[in-house]
Every structure is written in structure tokens, then in C-alpha cells.
Amino acid sequence: MVASHRSLRVADSLYCYIWQGMGNNCNAAFFPDLLRGEHPHVLVDPGHIRNEFREDCFLSLTEAMKKDGFRVEDVGLVVSTHCHPDHFEASQVVAEKSQALVALSREEGEFYQTMGIKFYDMLGGKAPPLEPTFYLQEGDLNVGAKTKVNLKVLLTPGHSPGSISLYWPEEKILISGDVVFFASVGRTDFPGGSPPLLRKSIERLSQLDVEHLIPGHSTEPGKIISGKSKVERNFQMVKMFV
Ligand SMILES: [Zn+2]
């Protein structure tokens, strides 16, 4: 199978796998060799297993990772920005292959147990179990790292009640999940969505010093948003939508 993810090395310790298939799937972020032990990689938002066009999204991701010399079996932690199927469905497969822990915010975990799982039913998919899991809190993501990557977890609800963004101040990189995209913002018409909360979250993210914004989906094919002025202009523009 030809991978439908484009690999982009955004920093020494960060690869972005940008989805460019036909149907829906998210971009994944990947921090190699971050953790101590036999499963050192951290994967953010593994995405769909298979999407509405029957594209093998997860297989594509693993192929793209393999080309860069990484195995999904060596992932020790999956971080989920939120629990929607196009971000979270494959987390279970990663956990099965690697015994990786799955992490998301407590707010999103609680939402998942009540309404989030039903959302999978609505879309005709199968919701992955939430085990093994630990909850992320607002603040430093402290995972006993062997490489110094000081990530900050920001609670940025609105698209989903417990959506998080990840900010890496040293590299000025922001992984925003489905809060903000290039020239667009996350939908608020899914279960638990809230336009006022999304507006607040976007306002908060726009205060950060960001050189590379990695959105959950690329509205410019194959691209992330790079360059401080382009990121700032994008925030100015999207604030008019929310
Ligand atoms: Zn979403």
C-alpha cells in the first residue's frame, strides 16, 4: 500500500505525518525516543483505522513511520487531543501492538464514557475501549522523558468538551487538534461542542508565541502553518468566524 501520509520533520524531536488521502483522517504528530524504556516513542492522534472511503488510514501511518525508521510497536504513549473517531479510533490498535498507554484529558475521558462512545455508534464505527489510560491535566506533560521536550498541555474545549492542545515553547510549536486550522476552525455542531468555549480557546491559543502550528487537519493540502506572521494572520482571520 502507498502511504497517504506525508512525513514532515518539524523539529529534531518531532515528525508530523500529514494526511493527504481522499477521505477524512487527522494529521498525526510523533515524538521519537522521548521516553525511557523499551517503548520510547510518543504518538499524538493516530487517527482512523479506516475511513468512510475505506482507506486504510492506520496502515498508511505505520508505513510512513516505517520509512522514517520507526515502528508502531515501539510507541509507549498515545496522546489524544480529543476522542473523535478520526483522531482516536486507532489508539486501541497502537495499544494492542505496543502496550502503549493512552492519555487524554479527564474532561474528554468522562465525555467519552457518556456521549463520546455514542458518537461512534452514530457514525457506524466501533468505539475503542479506554484502557489503559491516564488523564492529562493542564500544565507540564511530565512523562519521565529521556529527551528534554517540555510540552505544555492546554485545555482548549469547544470542538469537544475536553479537547487539548500541546504547546512546545522552546520550539514554538503548537499542536492544536481540531480547535483551529488554516483559514478555518473546528466544528461545534458535534455532541458537546460549544461556540463560546471554542472562541475562548482560540483566543487563548492566539496569545502564544508560535512558529509552527500543526492543525488536526490540513485545509491547505499536505501543509502545516509555518512562519510566525502567517500563524498570527491566521488567528486574526479565524477569530472573525467564531
Ligand atoms: Zn474532531
Short mmCIF file of N, CA and C and ligand atoms in Angstrom, two decimals, residues 82 84-87 119 159-160 178 190 217, ligand 1:
data_model
loop_
_atom_site.label_atom_id
_atom_site.label_comp_id
_atom_site.label_asym_id
_atom_site.label_seq_id
_atom_site.Cartn_x
_atom_site.Cartn_y
_atom_site.Cartn_z
N HIS A 82 -8.46 14.73 21.34
CA HIS A 82 -9.87 14.52 21.70
C HIS A 82 -10.30 13.16 21.16
N HIS A 84 -12.75 12.02 19.10
CA HIS A 84 -13.47 11.76 17.86
C HIS A 84 -12.79 10.65 17.07
N PRO A 85 -13.59 9.86 16.33
CA PRO A 85 -13.04 8.68 15.64
C PRO A 85 -11.87 8.99 14.70
N ASP A 86 -11.90 10.13 14.04
CA ASP A 86 -10.84 10.43 13.07
C ASP A 86 -9.52 10.81 13.73
N HIS A 87 -9.52 10.88 15.07
CA HIS A 87 -8.28 11.12 15.82
C HIS A 87 -7.91 9.95 16.73
N PHE A 119 -21.26 8.67 19.80
CA PHE A 119 -20.89 9.33 18.56
C PHE A 119 -20.31 8.31 17.55
N HIS A 159 -14.60 22.48 20.49
CA HIS A 159 -14.88 21.48 19.46
C HIS A 159 -15.37 20.19 20.12
N SER A 160 -14.70 19.82 21.20
CA SER A 160 -15.13 18.72 22.06
C SER A 160 -14.90 19.19 23.50
N ASP A 178 -8.38 19.86 16.77
CA ASP A 178 -9.41 20.44 15.89
C ASP A 178 -9.93 21.78 16.40
N PHE A 190 -20.99 19.03 16.75
CA PHE A 190 -20.94 17.65 17.21
C PHE A 190 -21.36 17.61 18.68
N HIS A 217 -6.21 18.89 11.00
CA HIS A 217 -6.47 18.59 9.59
C HIS A 217 -5.86 19.71 8.76
ZN ZN B 1 -12.78 16.29 15.97
#
